[in-house]
Coordinates of C-alpha atoms in Angstrom, one line a residue:
M559 CA 118.4 118.5 118.7
P560 CA 116.8 117.6 122.1
F561 CA 114.2 114.9 122.0
P562 CA 110.7 115.5 123.5
R563 CA 109.9 114.0 126.9
I564 CA 108.5 110.5 126.6
K565 CA 106.9 107.8 128.8
L566 CA 109.1 105.0 130.1
K567 CA 107.2 102.3 128.2
Q568 CA 108.3 103.8 124.9
Y569 CA 111.8 104.7 126.0
F570 CA 113.6 101.8 124.3
I571 CA 111.8 102.4 120.9
I572 CA 112.8 106.0 120.9
Q573 CA 116.3 105.3 121.9
L574 CA 116.6 102.8 119.1
I575 CA 115.4 105.5 116.7
N576 CA 117.9 107.9 118.2
I577 CA 120.8 105.5 117.7
L578 CA 119.9 104.5 114.2
S579 CA 119.5 108.2 113.2
Y580 CA 123.2 108.7 113.8
L581 CA 124.1 106.1 111.1
P582 CA 125.0 107.4 107.6
L583 CA 122.3 106.9 105.0
P584 CA 124.3 104.3 103.0
I585 CA 124.5 102.1 106.1
L586 CA 120.7 102.6 106.7
Y587 CA 120.1 101.5 103.1
L588 CA 122.1 98.3 103.8
L589 CA 119.8 97.7 106.8
S590 CA 116.8 98.3 104.5
D591 CA 118.2 95.7 102.1
A592 CA 118.7 93.2 104.9
L593 CA 115.2 93.8 106.4
F594 CA 113.7 93.5 102.9
F595 CA 115.2 90.0 102.5
T596 CA 114.0 89.0 106.0
L597 CA 110.5 90.4 105.9
Y598 CA 109.6 90.0 102.3
R599 CA 111.5 86.9 101.1
I600 CA 111.5 84.8 104.3
M601 CA 108.7 86.0 106.7
R602 CA 106.5 87.3 103.9
F603 CA 105.2 89.9 106.3
Q604 CA 102.2 91.8 104.8
R605 CA 103.0 90.4 101.4
R606 CA 99.5 89.1 100.7
L607 CA 98.0 92.5 101.5
L608 CA 100.4 94.1 99.1
T609 CA 99.9 91.7 96.2
N610 CA 96.1 91.8 96.6
N611 CA 96.1 95.6 96.3
L612 CA 98.3 95.3 93.2
K613 CA 96.0 92.7 91.7
L614 CA 93.0 95.0 92.2
A615 CA 94.7 98.0 90.7
F616 CA 96.6 96.2 87.8
P617 CA 94.5 93.1 86.9
A618 CA 96.1 92.9 83.5
Q619 CA 99.6 92.2 85.0
N620 CA 100.8 88.6 84.8
L621 CA 102.2 86.9 88.0
G622 CA 105.8 87.7 87.2
E623 CA 105.1 91.4 86.6
R624 CA 103.1 91.6 89.8
N625 CA 105.7 89.9 91.9
R626 CA 108.5 92.2 90.6
L627 CA 106.3 95.3 91.3
A628 CA 105.4 94.0 94.7
A629 CA 109.1 93.5 95.6
A630 CA 109.9 97.1 94.4
C631 CA 107.0 98.5 96.4
Y632 CA 108.0 96.7 99.6
H633 CA 111.7 97.7 99.2
N634 CA 110.8 101.3 98.7
A635 CA 108.5 101.3 101.7
L636 CA 111.5 100.1 103.8
D637 CA 113.7 102.8 102.3
F638 CA 111.1 105.3 103.3
L639 CA 111.2 104.0 106.9
F640 CA 115.0 104.3 107.2
E641 CA 115.1 107.7 105.5
T642 CA 112.5 108.9 108.1
L643 CA 114.7 107.5 110.9
K644 CA 117.5 109.7 109.6
T645 CA 115.3 112.8 109.6
W646 CA 116.4 114.0 113.0
R647 CA 120.0 114.4 111.8
L648 CA 119.3 116.2 108.6
D649 CA 119.6 120.0 108.7
E650 CA 117.9 122.5 106.4
S651 CA 120.9 122.6 104.0
E652 CA 120.8 118.8 103.7
F653 CA 117.1 118.9 102.8
K654 CA 117.7 121.6 100.2
R655 CA 120.3 119.3 98.6
R656 CA 118.2 116.2 98.8
V657 CA 114.7 117.5 98.0
I658 CA 114.8 119.9 95.0
L659 CA 111.8 122.2 94.6
K660 CA 111.6 122.8 90.9
N661 CA 109.1 125.6 90.7
P662 CA 108.8 127.4 94.0
E663 CA 108.0 130.6 92.1
L664 CA 104.4 129.3 91.5
I665 CA 103.9 129.2 95.3
D666 CA 105.4 132.7 95.6
Q667 CA 103.1 134.0 92.8
L668 CA 100.0 132.5 94.3
G669 CA 101.0 133.7 97.7
T670 CA 100.9 137.3 96.6
Q671 CA 97.4 136.8 95.1
H672 CA 95.8 134.7 97.9
K673 CA 96.3 134.7 101.6
T674 CA 96.0 131.0 102.0
L675 CA 96.9 128.1 99.7
L676 CA 95.7 124.5 99.9
A677 CA 98.5 122.0 99.0
L678 CA 97.3 118.4 98.4
T679 CA 99.8 115.5 98.5
S680 CA 99.7 111.7 98.6
H681 CA 101.6 108.9 100.3
Y682 CA 104.2 108.8 97.5
G683 CA 107.9 109.0 97.6
N684 CA 108.9 110.3 101.0
W685 CA 106.0 112.5 102.3
E686 CA 107.8 113.1 105.6
W687 CA 110.8 114.7 103.8
L688 CA 108.4 116.5 101.5
Q689 CA 106.7 118.4 104.3
L690 CA 110.0 119.3 106.0
A691 CA 111.6 120.3 102.7
C692 CA 108.7 122.7 101.9
A693 CA 108.8 124.2 105.4
A694 CA 112.6 124.7 105.1
Q695 CA 112.5 126.2 101.6
L696 CA 109.3 128.0 100.9
K697 CA 108.7 131.6 102.0
L698 CA 105.1 130.9 103.3
P699 CA 104.5 129.2 106.6
V700 CA 103.1 125.6 106.4
A701 CA 100.3 124.1 108.5
A702 CA 100.1 120.3 108.0
L703 CA 97.0 118.3 109.0
Y704 CA 97.8 114.9 110.7
S705 CA 96.1 112.1 112.5
P706 CA 97.7 111.4 115.9
L707 CA 98.8 107.9 116.9
N708 CA 97.2 106.1 119.8
R709 CA 100.6 105.9 121.5
T710 CA 100.8 109.5 122.7
D711 CA 104.5 109.4 123.5
I712 CA 105.5 108.2 120.0
D713 CA 103.0 110.7 118.6
R714 CA 104.7 113.5 120.5
F715 CA 108.0 112.3 119.2
L716 CA 106.8 112.3 115.6
K717 CA 105.1 115.7 116.0
A718 CA 108.4 117.2 117.2
M719 CA 110.2 115.7 114.2
R720 CA 107.6 117.0 111.7
S721 CA 107.7 120.5 113.1
R722 CA 111.5 121.0 113.1
F723 CA 111.6 123.8 110.6
G724 CA 108.6 125.7 111.8
S725 CA 105.6 123.8 110.5
T726 CA 102.4 123.9 112.5
L727 CA 101.0 120.5 113.1
I728 CA 97.2 120.4 113.3
E729 CA 95.1 117.4 114.4
A730 CA 92.7 116.7 111.5
K731 CA 89.8 115.7 113.8
T732 CA 89.6 119.1 115.5
A733 CA 91.3 121.2 112.8
L734 CA 88.8 123.9 112.1
P735 CA 89.5 126.4 115.0
A736 CA 93.3 126.1 114.4
L737 CA 92.9 126.5 110.7
L738 CA 90.8 129.6 111.1
D739 CA 93.6 131.1 113.3
F740 CA 96.2 130.0 110.8
S741 CA 94.3 131.5 107.8
R742 CA 94.4 134.9 109.5
Q743 CA 98.1 135.0 109.2
G744 CA 98.1 133.2 105.8
G745 CA 100.2 130.4 104.5
I746 CA 100.0 126.9 103.1
I747 CA 97.6 124.3 104.4
A748 CA 99.0 120.8 103.6
V749 CA 96.8 117.8 103.4
N750 CA 97.8 114.2 102.5
A751 CA 94.5 113.4 100.9
D752 CA 94.8 109.9 99.3
Q753 CA 93.8 107.8 102.3
G754 CA 90.2 106.6 102.9
P755 CA 87.9 108.0 105.6
R756 CA 86.5 106.1 108.6
P757 CA 83.2 104.3 108.2
E758 CA 81.3 107.0 110.0
E759 CA 82.8 109.9 108.1
D760 CA 81.5 111.5 104.9
K761 CA 82.9 110.0 101.7
Y762 CA 83.7 111.3 98.3
W763 CA 83.4 108.4 95.8
S764 CA 85.4 108.2 92.6
R765 CA 87.0 105.8 90.2
F766 CA 90.7 105.6 91.2
L767 CA 93.1 103.2 89.6
G768 CA 90.1 101.6 88.0
L769 CA 88.3 101.0 91.3
D770 CA 85.5 102.6 93.2
T771 CA 87.4 104.4 96.0
A772 CA 86.3 106.5 99.0
F773 CA 88.1 109.8 99.7
Y774 CA 87.9 112.3 102.5
T775 CA 85.6 115.3 101.6
G776 CA 87.9 117.6 103.6
P777 CA 89.9 119.1 100.8
D778 CA 86.8 120.2 98.9
K779 CA 85.4 121.7 102.1
L780 CA 88.6 123.5 103.0
A781 CA 89.1 125.0 99.5
R782 CA 85.6 126.4 99.6
L783 CA 85.7 127.6 103.1
F784 CA 89.0 129.5 102.8
K785 CA 88.4 130.4 99.1
T786 CA 91.9 129.1 98.3
P787 CA 93.7 127.8 95.2
V788 CA 94.3 124.1 95.2
I789 CA 97.8 122.8 94.4
F790 CA 99.0 119.3 93.8
V791 CA 102.5 118.5 95.0
H792 CA 104.2 116.0 92.8
M793 CA 107.2 114.2 94.2
R794 CA 109.6 112.1 92.1
R795 CA 112.3 109.9 93.5
V796 CA 115.5 110.5 91.5
R797 CA 117.5 107.9 93.4
R798 CA 117.9 106.7 97.0
G799 CA 117.8 109.7 99.2
Y800 CA 117.1 112.3 96.5
Y801 CA 113.8 113.7 95.3
E802 CA 112.4 116.4 93.0
V803 CA 109.2 118.3 93.8
E804 CA 106.9 120.1 91.3
F805 CA 103.9 122.2 92.2
E806 CA 100.8 122.0 89.9
L807 CA 97.9 124.5 90.2
L808 CA 94.7 122.4 90.0
C809 CA 92.0 125.0 90.4
E810 CA 91.3 128.5 91.8
P811 CA 88.3 130.2 93.4
P812 CA 85.6 131.3 93.0
Y813 CA 84.0 127.8 93.3
A814 CA 80.4 127.5 92.3
R815 CA 78.2 125.7 94.8
D816 CA 77.1 123.1 92.2
Q817 CA 80.6 122.7 90.7
D818 CA 82.4 119.5 91.4
N819 CA 86.0 120.2 90.2
I820 CA 88.3 120.1 93.3
M821 CA 88.3 116.4 94.2
P822 CA 88.3 115.1 90.5
A823 CA 91.3 117.3 89.8
Y824 CA 93.2 116.0 92.8
I825 CA 92.3 112.3 92.1
K826 CA 93.4 112.6 88.5
A827 CA 96.7 114.2 89.5
A828 CA 97.3 111.6 92.2
E829 CA 96.5 108.7 89.9
R830 CA 98.8 110.1 87.2
Q831 CA 101.6 110.3 89.6
I832 CA 101.1 106.7 90.8
L833 CA 100.9 105.3 87.3
S834 CA 104.1 107.0 86.4
A835 CA 106.0 104.9 88.9
P836 CA 103.7 102.8 91.1
Q837 CA 106.5 101.3 93.2
H838 CA 106.8 104.7 95.0
W839 CA 103.3 104.7 96.4
F840 CA 102.5 103.2 99.8
W841 CA 100.5 100.1 99.1
L842 CA 100.8 98.4 102.5
Y843 CA 97.3 99.1 103.9
K844 CA 93.7 98.2 103.0
R845 CA 92.9 101.0 100.6
W846 CA 89.8 99.4 99.1
K847 CA 88.1 98.0 102.2
Y848 CA 84.8 99.9 101.6
R849 CA 82.3 98.8 99.0
R850 CA 80.4 101.6 97.4
S851 CA 77.2 99.5 97.1
L852 CA 77.0 99.4 101.0
Y853 CA 76.8 103.2 101.1
D854 CA 74.8 104.0 98.0
G855 CA 72.0 101.8 99.0

């Protein structure tokens, strides 16, 4: 597959990704193991952030339990990185083999009843493979919301990767006009909804993993605007390089104006998934950087 045009300043980064993508996954996992030892054991890169997040979410864990979980989270994050590097070299048949959709008939059934579906995911397992596997295997077209990177050349490269099997990539900040166009043809709007909003953006507050947590209000607004069913996409890691996906219907329209059921259903499903195997969620960012008291006052 041809790579998109890029600026010279990012040329070597893209070429490194290109070279690594030719390596077999077993070799990439060996690189993941080596990088884990270097970054986690020796350099301790981002280790404090990770352990602080785990301490907030699991205060009852003792030090040994927390350290074991932290190591597993870190190692899985590196596996995700190297799996994503391999994405350019995996064709549709390989995605069908590695990412099994257990109940695509639910999507087919809902697609006959509703023109547009809203699929909510989280940063769990390998969300890059999840989006590509759904685009490759489901009958309905997929439009995925994303936040572009500041480095436009790298962003262009990632956008080309994510749209390989026909997905439409829509920038979240200016999504509404594009989503209105997409909704006329119908399909699945995919939103990775577990990250926190920016300080100036509207926030939906809820208890999540035992903590007051801010979420985007976008999923609730989209479901009401397009009168669409809301689906949670569960992803389970079977072993390195292999995943299972299951779709769960969370709620269906009509939605009463005073009814608050969309975000609570998503948050409950995301929390249940994380608690089932917390090492597969992405913990390496400041998820709880906002204090609710600063916004409620």
